[in-house]
PDB file of C-alpha atoms in Angstrom:
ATOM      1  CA  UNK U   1     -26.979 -70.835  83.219  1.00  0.00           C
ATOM      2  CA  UNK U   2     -24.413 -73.073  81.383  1.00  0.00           C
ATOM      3  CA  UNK U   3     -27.146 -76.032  81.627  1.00  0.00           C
ATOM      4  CA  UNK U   4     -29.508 -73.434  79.852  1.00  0.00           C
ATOM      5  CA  UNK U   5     -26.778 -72.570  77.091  1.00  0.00           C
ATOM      6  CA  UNK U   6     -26.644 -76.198  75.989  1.00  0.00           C
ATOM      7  CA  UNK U   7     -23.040 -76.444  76.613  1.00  0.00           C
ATOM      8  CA  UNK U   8     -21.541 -80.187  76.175  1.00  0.00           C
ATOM      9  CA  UNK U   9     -20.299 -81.408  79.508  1.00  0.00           C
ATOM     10  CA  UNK U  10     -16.438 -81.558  78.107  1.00  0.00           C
ATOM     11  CA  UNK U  11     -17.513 -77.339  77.437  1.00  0.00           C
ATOM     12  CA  UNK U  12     -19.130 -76.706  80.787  1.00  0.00           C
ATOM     13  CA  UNK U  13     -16.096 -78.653  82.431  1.00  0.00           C
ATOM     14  CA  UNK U  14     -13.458 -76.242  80.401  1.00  0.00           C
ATOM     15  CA  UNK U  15     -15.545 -72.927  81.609  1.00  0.00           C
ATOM     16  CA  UNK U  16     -15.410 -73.456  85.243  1.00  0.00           C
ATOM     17  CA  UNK U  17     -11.718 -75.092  85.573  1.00  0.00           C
ATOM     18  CA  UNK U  18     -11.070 -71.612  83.708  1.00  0.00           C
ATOM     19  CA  UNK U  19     -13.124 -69.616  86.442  1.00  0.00           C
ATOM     20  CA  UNK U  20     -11.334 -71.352  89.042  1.00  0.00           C
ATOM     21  CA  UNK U  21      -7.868 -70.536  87.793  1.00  0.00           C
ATOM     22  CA  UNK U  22      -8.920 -67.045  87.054  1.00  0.00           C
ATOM     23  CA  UNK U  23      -7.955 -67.296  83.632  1.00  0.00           C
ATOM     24  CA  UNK U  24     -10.174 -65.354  80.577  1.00  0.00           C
ATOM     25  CA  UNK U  25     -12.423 -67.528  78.847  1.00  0.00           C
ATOM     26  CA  UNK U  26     -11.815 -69.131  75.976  1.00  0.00           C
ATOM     27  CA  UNK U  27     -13.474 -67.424  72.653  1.00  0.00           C
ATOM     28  CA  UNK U  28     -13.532 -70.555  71.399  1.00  0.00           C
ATOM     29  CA  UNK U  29     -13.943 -74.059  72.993  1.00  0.00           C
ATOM     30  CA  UNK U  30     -13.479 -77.445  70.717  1.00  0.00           C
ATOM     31  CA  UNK U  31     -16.766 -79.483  71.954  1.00  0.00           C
ATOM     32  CA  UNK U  32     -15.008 -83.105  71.228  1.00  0.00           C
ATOM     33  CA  UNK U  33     -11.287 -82.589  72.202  1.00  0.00           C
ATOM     34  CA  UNK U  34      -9.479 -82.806  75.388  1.00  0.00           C
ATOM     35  CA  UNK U  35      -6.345 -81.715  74.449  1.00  0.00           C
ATOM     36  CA  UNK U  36      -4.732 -79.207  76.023  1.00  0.00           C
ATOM     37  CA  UNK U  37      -4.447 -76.275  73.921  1.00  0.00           C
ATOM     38  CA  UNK U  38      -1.313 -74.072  73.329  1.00  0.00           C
ATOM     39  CA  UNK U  39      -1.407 -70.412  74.285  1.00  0.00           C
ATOM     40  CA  UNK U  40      -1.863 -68.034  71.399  1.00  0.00           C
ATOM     41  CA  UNK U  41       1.312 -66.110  71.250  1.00  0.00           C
ATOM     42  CA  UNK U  42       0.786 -63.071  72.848  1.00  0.00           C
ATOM     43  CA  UNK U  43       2.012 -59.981  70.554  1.00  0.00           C
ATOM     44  CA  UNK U  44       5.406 -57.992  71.244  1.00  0.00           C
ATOM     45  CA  UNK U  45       4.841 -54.909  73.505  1.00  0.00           C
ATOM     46  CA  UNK U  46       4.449 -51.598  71.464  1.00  0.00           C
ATOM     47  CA  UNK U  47       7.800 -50.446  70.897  1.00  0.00           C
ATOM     48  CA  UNK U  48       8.542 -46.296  72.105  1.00  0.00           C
ATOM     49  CA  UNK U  49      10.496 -45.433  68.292  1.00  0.00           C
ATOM     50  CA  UNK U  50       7.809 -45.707  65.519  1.00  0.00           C
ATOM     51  CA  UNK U  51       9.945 -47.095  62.340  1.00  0.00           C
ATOM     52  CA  UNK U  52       8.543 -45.299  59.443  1.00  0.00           C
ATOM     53  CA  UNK U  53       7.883 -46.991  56.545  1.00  0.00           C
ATOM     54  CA  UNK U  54      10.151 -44.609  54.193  1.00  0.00           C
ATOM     55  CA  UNK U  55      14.062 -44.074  54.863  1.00  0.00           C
ATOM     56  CA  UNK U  56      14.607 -40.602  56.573  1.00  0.00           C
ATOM     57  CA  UNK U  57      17.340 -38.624  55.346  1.00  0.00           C
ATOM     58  CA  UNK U  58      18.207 -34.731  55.145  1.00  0.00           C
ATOM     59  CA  UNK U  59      17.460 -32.802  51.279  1.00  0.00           C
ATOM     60  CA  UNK U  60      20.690 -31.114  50.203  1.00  0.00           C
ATOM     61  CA  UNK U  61      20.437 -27.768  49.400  1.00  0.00           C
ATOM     62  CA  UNK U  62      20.419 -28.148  45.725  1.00  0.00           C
ATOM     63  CA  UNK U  63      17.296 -30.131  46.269  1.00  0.00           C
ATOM     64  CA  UNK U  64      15.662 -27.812  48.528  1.00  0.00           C
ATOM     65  CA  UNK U  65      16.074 -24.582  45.508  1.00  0.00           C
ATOM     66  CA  UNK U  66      14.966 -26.946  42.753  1.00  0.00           C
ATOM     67  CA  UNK U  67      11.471 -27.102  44.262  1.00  0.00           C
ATOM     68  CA  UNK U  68       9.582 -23.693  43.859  1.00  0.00           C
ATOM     69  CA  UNK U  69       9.587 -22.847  47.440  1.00  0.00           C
ATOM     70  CA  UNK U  70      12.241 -20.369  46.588  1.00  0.00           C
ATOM     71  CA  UNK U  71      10.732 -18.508  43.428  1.00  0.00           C
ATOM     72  CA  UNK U  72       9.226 -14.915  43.771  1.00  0.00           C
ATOM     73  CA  UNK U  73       6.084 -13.763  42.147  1.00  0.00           C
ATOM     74  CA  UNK U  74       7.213 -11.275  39.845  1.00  0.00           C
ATOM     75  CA  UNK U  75       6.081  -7.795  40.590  1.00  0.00           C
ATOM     76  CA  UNK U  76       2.695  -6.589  38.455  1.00  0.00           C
ATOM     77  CA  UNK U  77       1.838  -2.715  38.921  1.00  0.00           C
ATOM     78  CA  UNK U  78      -1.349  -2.154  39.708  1.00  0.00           C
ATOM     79  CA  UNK U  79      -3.130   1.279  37.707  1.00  0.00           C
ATOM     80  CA  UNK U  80      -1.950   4.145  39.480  1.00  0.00           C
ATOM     81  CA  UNK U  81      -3.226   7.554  39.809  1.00  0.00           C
ATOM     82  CA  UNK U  82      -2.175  11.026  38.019  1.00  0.00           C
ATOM     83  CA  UNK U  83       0.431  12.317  40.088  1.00  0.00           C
ATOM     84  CA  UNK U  84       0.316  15.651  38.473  1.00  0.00           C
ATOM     85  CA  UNK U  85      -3.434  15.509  39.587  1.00  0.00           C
ATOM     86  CA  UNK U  86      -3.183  14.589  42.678  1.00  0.00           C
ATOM     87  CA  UNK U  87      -0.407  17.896  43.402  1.00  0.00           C
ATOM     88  CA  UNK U  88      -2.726  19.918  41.936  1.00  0.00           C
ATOM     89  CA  UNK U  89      -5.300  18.632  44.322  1.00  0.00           C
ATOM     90  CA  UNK U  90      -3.004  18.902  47.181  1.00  0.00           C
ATOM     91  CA  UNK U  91      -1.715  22.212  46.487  1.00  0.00           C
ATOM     92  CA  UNK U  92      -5.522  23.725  46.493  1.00  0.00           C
ATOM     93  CA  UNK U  93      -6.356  22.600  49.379  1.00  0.00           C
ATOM     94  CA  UNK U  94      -3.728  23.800  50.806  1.00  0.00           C
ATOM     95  CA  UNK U  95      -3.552  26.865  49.289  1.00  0.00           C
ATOM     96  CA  UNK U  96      -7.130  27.678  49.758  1.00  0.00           C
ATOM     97  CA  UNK U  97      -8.292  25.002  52.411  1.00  0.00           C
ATOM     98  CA  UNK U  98     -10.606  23.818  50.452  1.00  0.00           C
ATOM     99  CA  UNK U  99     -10.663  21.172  47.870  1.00  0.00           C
ATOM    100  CA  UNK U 100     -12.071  22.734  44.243  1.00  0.00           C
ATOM    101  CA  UNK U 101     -13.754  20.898  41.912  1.00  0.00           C
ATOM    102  CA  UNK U 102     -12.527  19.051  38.944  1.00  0.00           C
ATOM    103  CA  UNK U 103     -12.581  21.771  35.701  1.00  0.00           C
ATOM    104  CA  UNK U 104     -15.650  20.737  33.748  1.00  0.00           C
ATOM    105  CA  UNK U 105     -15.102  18.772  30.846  1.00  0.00           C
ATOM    106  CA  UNK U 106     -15.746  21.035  27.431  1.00  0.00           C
ATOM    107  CA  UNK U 107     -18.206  20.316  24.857  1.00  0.00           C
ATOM    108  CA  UNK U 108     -17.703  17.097  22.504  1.00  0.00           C
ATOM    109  CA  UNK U 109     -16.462  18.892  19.237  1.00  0.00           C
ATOM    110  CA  UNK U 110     -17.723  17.281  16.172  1.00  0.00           C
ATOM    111  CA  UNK U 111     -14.845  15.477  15.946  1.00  0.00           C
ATOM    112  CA  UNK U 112     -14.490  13.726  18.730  1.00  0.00           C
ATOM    113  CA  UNK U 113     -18.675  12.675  18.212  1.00  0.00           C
ATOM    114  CA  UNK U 114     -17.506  11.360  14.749  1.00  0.00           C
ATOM    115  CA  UNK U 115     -14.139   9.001  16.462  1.00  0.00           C
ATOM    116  CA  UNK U 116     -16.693   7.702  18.886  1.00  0.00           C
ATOM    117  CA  UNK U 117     -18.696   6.877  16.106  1.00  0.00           C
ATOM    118  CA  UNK U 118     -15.903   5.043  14.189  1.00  0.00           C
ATOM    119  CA  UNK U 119     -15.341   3.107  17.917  1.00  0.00           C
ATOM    120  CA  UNK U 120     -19.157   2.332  18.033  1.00  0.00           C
ATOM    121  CA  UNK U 121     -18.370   0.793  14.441  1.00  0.00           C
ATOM    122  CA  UNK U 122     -15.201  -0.983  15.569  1.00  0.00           C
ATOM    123  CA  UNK U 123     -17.321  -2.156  18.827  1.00  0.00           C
ATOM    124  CA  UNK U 124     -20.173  -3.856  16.366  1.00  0.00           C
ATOM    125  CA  UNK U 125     -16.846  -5.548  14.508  1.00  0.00           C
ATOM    126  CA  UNK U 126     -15.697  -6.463  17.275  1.00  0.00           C
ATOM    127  CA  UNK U 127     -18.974  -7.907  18.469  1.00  0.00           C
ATOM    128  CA  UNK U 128     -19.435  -9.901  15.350  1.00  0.00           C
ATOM    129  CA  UNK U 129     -15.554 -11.385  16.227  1.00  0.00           C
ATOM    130  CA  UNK U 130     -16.236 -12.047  19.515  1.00  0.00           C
ATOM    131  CA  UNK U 131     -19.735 -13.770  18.160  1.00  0.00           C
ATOM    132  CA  UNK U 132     -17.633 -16.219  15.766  1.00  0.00           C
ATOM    133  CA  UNK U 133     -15.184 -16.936  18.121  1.00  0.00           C
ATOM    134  CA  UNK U 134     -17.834 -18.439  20.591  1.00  0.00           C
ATOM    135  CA  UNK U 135     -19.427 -20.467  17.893  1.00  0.00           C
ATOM    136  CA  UNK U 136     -16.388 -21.957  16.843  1.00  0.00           C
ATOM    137  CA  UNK U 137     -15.354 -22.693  20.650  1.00  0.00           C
ATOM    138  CA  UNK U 138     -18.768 -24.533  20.635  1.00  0.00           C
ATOM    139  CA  UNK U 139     -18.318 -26.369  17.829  1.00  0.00           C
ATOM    140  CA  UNK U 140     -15.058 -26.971  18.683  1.00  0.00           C
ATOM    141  CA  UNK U 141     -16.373 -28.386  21.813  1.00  0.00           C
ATOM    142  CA  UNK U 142     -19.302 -30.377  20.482  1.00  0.00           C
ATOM    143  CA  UNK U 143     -16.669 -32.155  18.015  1.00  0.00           C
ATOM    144  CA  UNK U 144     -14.437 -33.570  21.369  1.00  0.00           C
ATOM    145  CA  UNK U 145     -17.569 -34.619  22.820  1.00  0.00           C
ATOM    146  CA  UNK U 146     -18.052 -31.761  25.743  1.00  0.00           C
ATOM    147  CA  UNK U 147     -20.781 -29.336  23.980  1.00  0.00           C
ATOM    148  CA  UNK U 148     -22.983 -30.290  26.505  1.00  0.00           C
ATOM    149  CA  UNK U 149     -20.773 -29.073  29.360  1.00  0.00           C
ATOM    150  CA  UNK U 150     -20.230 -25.363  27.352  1.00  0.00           C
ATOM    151  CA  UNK U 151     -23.669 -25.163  25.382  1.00  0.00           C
ATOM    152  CA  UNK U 152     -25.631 -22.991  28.130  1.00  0.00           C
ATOM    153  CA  UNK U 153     -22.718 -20.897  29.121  1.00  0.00           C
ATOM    154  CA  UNK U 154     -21.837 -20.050  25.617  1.00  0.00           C
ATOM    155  CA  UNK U 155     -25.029 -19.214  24.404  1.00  0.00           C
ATOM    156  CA  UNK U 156     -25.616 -16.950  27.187  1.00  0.00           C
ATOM    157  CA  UNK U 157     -22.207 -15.118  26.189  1.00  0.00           C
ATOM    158  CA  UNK U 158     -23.807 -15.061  22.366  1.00  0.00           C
ATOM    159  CA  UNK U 159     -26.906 -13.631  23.593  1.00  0.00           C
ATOM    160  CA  UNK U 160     -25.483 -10.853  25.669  1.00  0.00           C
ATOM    161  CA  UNK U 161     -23.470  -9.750  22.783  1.00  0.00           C
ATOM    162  CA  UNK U 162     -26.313  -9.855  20.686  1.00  0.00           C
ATOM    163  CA  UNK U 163     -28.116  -8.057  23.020  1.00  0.00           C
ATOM    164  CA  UNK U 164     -25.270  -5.150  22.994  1.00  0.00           C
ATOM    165  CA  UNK U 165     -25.598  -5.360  19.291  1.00  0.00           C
ATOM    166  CA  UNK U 166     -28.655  -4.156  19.515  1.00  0.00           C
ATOM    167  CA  UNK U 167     -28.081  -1.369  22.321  1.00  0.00           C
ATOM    168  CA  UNK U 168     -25.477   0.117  19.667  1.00  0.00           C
ATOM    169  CA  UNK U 169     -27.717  -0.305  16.388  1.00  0.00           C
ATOM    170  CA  UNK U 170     -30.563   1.708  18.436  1.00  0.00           C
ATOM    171  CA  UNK U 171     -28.050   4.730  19.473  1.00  0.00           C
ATOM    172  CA  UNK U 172     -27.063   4.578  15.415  1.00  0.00           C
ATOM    173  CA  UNK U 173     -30.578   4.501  14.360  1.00  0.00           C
ATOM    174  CA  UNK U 174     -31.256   7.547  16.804  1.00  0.00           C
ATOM    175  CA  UNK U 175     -28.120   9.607  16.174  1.00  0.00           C
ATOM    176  CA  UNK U 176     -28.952   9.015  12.638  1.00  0.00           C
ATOM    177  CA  UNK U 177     -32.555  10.339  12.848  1.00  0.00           C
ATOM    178  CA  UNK U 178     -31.141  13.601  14.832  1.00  0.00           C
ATOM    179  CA  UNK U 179     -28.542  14.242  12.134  1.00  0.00           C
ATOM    180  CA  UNK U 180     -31.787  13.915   9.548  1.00  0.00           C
ATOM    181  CA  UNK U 181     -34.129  16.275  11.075  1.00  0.00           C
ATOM    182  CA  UNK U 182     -30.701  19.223  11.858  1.00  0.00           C
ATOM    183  CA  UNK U 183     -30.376  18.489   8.005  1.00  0.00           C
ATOM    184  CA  UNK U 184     -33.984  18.359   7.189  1.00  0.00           C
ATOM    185  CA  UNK U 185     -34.467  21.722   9.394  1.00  0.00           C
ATOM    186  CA  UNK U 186     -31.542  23.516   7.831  1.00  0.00           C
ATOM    187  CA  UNK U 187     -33.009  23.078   4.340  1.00  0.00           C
ATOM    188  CA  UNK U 188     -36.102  24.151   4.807  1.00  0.00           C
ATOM    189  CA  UNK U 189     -34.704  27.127   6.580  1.00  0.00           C
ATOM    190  CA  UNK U 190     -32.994  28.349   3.691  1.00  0.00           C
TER     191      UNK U 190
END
């Protein structure tokens, strides 16, 4: 096998005095040289303490508070129910032992129909704000370079306002037309 490998005779020499002794063969054998080589030092034996890299040392107290570790969330109420509902409701069932149902709302008096009116109004405002708002955002983007990044997400906000727009023109228009005809009718009743 070593006459196949086309070892040098110095090489094949080295290999079996090395097989003789018992010794590992060398990774890497000089094909000219017959001087004895030096032992590679062999590394120190893996230690049992692991020396970390950083210096270990306790935090002092006045440390350990500084950090947020120690901060509480503050305390947010969540909506809670009626209370004087919920006796009522209590005090039913167990006066009767059954629960009764909620008192029917009353009929929307004209005035009421006429604030939610003025809120439809403030609602279309408000849609027009909330309209501007985007388009400045956008622009606002588009001038630092990321309208890209916001251009489909705020046009899909626009159009769903616009689209509510329209929802509250088309109860206007319709309420409108109703109030026309009870007019209309009236008149021609007189």
């Amino acid at each position: 096998m070593m006459e196949e490998s086309k070892l040098t005779n110095f090489q094949q020499r080295k290999i079996r005095e090395t097989v003789k002794k018992g010794d590992v063969l060398p990774l890497r054998c000089k094909p000219t040289s017959s001087e004895i080589e030096k032992p590679l030092p062999t590394p120190p034996p893996p230690s049992r303490f692991v020396t970390p890299s950083c210096k270990l040392h306790l935090r002092t107290a006045e440390s350990c508070r500084a950090g947020d570790a120690y901060t509480r969330e503050k305390f947010r109420p969540s909506a809670t129910r009626d209370l004087e509902k919920e006796k009522q409701r209590l005090q039913n069932i167990l006066a009767t032992g059954k629960e009764m149902p909620d008192p029917k709302p009353k009929k929307r008096s004209v005035q009421r129909q006429e604030e939610e009116a003025h809120e439809a109004t403030d609602r279309f405002v408000e849609l027009e704000n909330e309209i501007k708002e985007r388009k400045e955002f956008l622009a606002e983007m588009e001038a630092l370079g990321r309208g890209k990044q916001y251009c489909g997400i705020i046009q899909t906000e626009i159009s769903q306002k616009i689209r509510e727009m329209e929802e509250l023109d088309r109860k206007r228009n319709s309420e409108l037309k109703q109030l026309l005809l009870e007019v209309g009718g009236r008149e021609t009743a007189e």
